[in-house]
Tab-separated table of C-alpha atoms and ligand atoms in Angstrom:
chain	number	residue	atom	x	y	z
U	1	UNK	CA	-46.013	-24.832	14.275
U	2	UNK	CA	-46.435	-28.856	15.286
U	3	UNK	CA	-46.187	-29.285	19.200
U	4	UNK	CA	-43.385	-31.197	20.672
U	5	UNK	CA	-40.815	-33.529	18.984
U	6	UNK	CA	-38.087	-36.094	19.712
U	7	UNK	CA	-34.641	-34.575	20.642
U	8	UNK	CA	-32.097	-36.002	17.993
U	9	UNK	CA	-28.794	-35.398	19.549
U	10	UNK	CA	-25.757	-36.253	18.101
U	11	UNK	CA	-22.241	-37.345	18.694
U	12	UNK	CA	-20.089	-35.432	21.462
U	13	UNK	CA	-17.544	-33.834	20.121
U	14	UNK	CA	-14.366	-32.198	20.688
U	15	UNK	CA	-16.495	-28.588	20.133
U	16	UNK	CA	-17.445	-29.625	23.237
U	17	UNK	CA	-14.121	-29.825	25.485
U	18	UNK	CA	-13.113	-26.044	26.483
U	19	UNK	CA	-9.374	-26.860	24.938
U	20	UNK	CA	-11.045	-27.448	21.461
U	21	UNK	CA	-11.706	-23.618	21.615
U	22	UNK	CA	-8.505	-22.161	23.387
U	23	UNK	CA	-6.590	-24.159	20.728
U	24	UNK	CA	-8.895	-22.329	17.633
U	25	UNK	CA	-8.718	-18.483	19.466
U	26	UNK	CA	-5.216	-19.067	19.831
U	27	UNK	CA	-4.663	-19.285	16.461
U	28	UNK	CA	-7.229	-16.963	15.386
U	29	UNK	CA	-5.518	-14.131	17.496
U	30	UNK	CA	-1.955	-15.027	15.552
U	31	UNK	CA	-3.879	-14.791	12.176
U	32	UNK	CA	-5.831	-11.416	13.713
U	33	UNK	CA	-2.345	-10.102	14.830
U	34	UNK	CA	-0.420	-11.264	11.374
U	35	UNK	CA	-3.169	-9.609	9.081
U	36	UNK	CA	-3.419	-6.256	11.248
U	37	UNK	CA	-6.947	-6.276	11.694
U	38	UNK	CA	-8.663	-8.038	8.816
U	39	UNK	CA	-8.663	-11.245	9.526
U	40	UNK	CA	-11.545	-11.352	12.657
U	41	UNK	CA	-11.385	-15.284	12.217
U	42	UNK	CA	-14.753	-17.796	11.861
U	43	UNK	CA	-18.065	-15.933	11.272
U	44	UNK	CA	-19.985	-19.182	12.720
U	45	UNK	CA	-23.229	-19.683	10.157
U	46	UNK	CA	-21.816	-17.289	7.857
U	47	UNK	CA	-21.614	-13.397	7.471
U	48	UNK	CA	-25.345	-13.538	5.717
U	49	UNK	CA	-27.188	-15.355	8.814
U	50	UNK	CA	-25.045	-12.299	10.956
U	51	UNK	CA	-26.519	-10.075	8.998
U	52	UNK	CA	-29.818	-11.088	9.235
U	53	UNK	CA	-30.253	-12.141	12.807
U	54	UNK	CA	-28.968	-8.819	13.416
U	55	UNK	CA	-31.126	-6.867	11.044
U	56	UNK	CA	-34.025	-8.731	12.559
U	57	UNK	CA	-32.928	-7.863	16.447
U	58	UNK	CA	-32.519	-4.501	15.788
U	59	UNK	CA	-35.836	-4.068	14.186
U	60	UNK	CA	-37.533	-5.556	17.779
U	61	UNK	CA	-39.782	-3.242	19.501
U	62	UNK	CA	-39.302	-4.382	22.957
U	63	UNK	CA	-35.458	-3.655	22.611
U	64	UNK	CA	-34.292	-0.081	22.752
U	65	UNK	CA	-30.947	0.519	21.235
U	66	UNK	CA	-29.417	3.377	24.175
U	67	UNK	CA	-30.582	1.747	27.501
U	68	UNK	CA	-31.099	-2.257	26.511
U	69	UNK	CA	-28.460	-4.197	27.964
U	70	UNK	CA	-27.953	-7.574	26.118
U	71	UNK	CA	-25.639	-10.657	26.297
U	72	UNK	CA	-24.315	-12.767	23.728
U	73	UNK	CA	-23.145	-16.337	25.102
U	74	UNK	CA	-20.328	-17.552	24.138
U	75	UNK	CA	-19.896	-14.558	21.672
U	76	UNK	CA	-16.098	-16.137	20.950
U	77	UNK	CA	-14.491	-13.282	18.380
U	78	UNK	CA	-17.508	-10.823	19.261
U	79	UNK	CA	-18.447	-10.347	15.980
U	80	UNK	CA	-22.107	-10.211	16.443
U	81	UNK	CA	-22.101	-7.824	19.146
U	82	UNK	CA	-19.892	-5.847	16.765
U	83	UNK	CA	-22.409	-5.744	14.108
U	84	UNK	CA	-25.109	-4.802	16.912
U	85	UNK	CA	-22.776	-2.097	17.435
U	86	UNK	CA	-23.185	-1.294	14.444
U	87	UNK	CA	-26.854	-1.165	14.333
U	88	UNK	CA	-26.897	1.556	16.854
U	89	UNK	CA	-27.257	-0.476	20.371
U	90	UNK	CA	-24.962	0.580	23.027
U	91	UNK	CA	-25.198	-1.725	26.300
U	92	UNK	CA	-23.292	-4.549	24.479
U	93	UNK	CA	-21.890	-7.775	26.786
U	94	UNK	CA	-19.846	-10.647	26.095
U	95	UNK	CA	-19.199	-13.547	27.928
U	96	UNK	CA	-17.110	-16.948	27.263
U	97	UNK	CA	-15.277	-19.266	29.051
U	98	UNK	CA	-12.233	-19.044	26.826
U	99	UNK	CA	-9.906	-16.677	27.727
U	100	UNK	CA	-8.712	-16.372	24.704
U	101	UNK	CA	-11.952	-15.793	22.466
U	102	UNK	CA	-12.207	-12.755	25.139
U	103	UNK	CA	-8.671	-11.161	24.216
U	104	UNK	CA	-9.476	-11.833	20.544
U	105	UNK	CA	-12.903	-10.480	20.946
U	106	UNK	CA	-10.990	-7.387	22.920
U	107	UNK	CA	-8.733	-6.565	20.519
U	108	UNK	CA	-11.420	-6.671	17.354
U	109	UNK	CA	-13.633	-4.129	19.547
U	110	UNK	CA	-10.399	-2.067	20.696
U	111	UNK	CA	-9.302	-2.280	16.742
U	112	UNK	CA	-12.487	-0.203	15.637
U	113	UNK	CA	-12.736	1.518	18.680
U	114	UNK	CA	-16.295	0.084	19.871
U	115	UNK	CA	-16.737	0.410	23.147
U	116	UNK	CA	-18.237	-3.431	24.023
U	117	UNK	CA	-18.047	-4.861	27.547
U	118	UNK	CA	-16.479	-8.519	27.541
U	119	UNK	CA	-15.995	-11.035	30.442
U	120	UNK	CA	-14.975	-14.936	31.283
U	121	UNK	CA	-17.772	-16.545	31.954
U	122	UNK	CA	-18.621	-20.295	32.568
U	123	UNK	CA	-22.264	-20.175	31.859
U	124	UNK	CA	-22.443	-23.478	33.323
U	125	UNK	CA	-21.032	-22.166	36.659
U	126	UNK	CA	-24.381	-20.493	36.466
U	127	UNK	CA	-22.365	-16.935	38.048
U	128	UNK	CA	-24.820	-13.500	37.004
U	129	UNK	CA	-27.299	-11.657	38.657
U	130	UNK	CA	-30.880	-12.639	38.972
U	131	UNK	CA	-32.744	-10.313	35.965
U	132	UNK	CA	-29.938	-8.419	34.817
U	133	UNK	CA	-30.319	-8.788	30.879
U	134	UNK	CA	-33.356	-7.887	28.499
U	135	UNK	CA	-32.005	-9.993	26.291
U	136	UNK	CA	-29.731	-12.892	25.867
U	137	UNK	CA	-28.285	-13.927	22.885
U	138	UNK	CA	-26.869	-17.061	21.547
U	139	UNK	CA	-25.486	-18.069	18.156
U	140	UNK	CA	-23.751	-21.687	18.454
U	141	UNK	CA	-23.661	-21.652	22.204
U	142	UNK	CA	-25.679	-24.038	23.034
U	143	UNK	CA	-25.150	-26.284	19.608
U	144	UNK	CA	-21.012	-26.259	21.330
U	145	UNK	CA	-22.761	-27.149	24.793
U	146	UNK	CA	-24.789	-30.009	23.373
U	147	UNK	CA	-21.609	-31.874	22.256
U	148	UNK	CA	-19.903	-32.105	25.762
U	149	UNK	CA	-19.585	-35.258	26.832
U	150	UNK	CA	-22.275	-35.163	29.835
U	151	UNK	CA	-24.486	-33.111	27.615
U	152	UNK	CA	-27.697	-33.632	29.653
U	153	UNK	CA	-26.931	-31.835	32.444
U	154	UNK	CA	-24.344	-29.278	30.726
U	155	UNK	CA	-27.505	-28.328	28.955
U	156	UNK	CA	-29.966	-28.530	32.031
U	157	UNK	CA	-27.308	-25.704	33.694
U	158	UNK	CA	-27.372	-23.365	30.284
U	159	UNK	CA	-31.336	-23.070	30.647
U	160	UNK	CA	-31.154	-22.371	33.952
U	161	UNK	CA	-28.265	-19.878	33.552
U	162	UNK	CA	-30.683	-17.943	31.014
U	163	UNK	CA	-33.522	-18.416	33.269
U	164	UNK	CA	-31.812	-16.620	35.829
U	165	UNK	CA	-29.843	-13.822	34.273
U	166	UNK	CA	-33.266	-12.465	32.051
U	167	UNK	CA	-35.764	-10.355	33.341
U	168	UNK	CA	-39.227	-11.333	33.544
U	169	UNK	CA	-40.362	-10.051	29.570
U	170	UNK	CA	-36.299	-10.292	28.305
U	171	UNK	CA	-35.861	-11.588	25.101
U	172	UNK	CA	-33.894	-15.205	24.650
U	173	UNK	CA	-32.573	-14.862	21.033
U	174	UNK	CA	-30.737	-18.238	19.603
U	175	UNK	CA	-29.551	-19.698	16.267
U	176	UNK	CA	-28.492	-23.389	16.299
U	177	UNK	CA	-27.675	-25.478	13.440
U	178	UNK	CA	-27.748	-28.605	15.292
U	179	UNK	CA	-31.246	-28.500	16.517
U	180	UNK	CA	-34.599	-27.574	14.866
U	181	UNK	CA	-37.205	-25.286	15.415
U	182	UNK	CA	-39.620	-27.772	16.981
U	183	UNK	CA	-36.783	-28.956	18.634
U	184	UNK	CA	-35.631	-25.483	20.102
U	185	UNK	CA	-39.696	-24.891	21.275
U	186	UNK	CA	-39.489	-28.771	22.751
U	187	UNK	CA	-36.565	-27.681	25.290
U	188	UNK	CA	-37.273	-24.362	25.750
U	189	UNK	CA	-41.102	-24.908	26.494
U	190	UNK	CA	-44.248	-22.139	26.210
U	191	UNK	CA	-44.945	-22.451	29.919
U	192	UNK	CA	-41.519	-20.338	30.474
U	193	UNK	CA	-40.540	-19.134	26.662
U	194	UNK	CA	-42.944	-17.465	24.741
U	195	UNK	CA	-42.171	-18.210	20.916
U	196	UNK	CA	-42.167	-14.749	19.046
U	197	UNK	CA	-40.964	-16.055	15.630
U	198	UNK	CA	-38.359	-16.937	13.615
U	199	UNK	CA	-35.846	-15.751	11.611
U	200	UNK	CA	-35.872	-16.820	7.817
U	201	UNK	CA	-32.851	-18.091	6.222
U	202	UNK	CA	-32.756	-19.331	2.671
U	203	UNK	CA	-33.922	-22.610	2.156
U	204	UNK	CA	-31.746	-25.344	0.163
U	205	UNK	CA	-32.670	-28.366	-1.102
U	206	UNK	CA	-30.411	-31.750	-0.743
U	207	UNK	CA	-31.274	-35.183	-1.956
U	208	UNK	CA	-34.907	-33.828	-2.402
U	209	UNK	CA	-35.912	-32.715	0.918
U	210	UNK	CA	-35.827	-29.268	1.934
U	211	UNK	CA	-34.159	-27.122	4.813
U	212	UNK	CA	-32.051	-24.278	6.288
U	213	UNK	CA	-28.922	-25.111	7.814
U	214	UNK	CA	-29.199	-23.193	10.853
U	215	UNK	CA	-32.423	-21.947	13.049
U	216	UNK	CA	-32.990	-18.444	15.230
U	217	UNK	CA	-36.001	-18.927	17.211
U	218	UNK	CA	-36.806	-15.347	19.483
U	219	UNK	CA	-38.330	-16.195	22.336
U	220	UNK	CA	-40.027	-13.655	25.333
U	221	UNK	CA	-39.331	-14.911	28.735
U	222	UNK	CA	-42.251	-14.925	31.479
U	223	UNK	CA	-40.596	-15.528	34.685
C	1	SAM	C1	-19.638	-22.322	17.804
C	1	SAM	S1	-18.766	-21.172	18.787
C	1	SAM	C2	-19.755	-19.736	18.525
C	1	SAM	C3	-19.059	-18.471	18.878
C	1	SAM	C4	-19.877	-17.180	18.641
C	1	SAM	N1	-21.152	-17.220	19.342
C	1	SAM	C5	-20.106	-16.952	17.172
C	1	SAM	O1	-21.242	-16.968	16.716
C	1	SAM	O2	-19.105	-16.741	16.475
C	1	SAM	C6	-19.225	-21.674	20.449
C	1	SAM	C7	-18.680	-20.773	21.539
C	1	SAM	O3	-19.206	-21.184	22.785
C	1	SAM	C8	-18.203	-21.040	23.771
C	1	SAM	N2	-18.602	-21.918	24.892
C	1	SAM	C9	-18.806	-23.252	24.864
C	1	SAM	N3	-19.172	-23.712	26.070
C	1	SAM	C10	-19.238	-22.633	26.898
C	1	SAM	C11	-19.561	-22.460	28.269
C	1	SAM	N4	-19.888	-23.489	29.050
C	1	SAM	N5	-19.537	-21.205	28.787
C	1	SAM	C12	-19.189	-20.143	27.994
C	1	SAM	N6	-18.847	-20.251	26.699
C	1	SAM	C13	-18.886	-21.479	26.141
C	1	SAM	C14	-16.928	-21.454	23.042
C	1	SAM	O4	-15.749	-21.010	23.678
C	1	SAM	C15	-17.165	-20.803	21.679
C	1	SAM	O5	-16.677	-19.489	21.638
């Protein structure tokens, strides 16, 4: 891995403003409600980086599936922690700041009866206990974060919201797809976040250069 890099950051955007995503959960619970059950909404990244971010978590030694207890920021319908559910882990949270992505989230879990523990949350408002996760996860969080319009310090608060709620050792799991790895390891430096490794997605190729579109970097977090 190179050492640090330039931050490219790019246009705010309304996936920044909260209403952006009361607006889209709103309409996500009609179409949940409408197709009795089926339709969960967005899979952000798609259902085959789920799959294997999830595969890869549940495959980490220092996690244990009974007694971990992990958070997913911003985990808007819950559908990762539903396919950790799946995996076998059982101290599932949830947190996000719209309401709404927690009733839609709600109802998905209550729909399959999988017993998942979801909450509003700000992270921002940097709320939590001091160590109280062995792992915190993040798929899209911080990318949504990153396009508020005072982005610096909106994203100053979310590292010191993980900082705080993860125990000295806790794993900081995240997949962007605005941001890079070297990117990821520039903000997120080795002093604090150990880099573990990545997750591989498949690699495409556009106008002869090569990439993924999105990025989980698993970090270990030395207090
Ligand atoms: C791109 S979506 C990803 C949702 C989910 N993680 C997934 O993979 O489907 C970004 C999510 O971050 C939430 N979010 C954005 N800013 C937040 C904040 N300050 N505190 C809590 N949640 C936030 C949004 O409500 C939205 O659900």
């Amino acid at each position: 891995m190179s050492g640090q890099e330039e931050i490219v950051e790019v246009q705010s955007s309304v996936l920044g403003t909260k209403e952006h995503w009361d607006d889209c959960y709103d309409r996500e619970i009609e179409c949940f409600d409408e197709s009795g059950g089926d339709d969960v909404g967005e899979i952000w990244f798609g259902k085959s980086c789920l799959k294997a971010m999830t595969k890869e978590i549940s495959q980490l030694s220092e996690l244990n599936k009974e007694t971990s207890k992990i958070i997913d920021l911003g985990c808007g319908n819950g559908m990762t922690l539903i396919e950790l559910y799946k995996l076998g882990f059982r101290n599932l949270y949830g947190s996000d700041y719209s309401q709404k992505a927690i009733d839609l989230a709600e109802k998905i879990a209550q729909h399959h009866e999988y017993s998942i523990n979801y909450f509003v949350d700000d992270i921002t408002q940097l709320n939590g206990e001091q160590g109280e996760y062995d792992a915190v996860l993040d798929k899209g969080t911080f990318d949504a974060i990153a396009l508020s319009e005072n982005r610096d310090e909106m994203k100053a608060l979310y590292k010191k919201y993980v900082e705080k709620v993860l125990k000295d050792q806790g794993l900081f799991i995240i997949t962007s797809c605005n941001y890079t790895q070297n990117e990821l390891t520039t903000y997120f430096p080795s002093s604090n976040f150990q880099y573990i490794k990545n997750v591989q997605y498949p690699v495409f190729k556009f106008g002869g250069s090569k990439g993924t579109s999105q990025t989980t970097i698993i970090f270990k977090y030395i207090r």
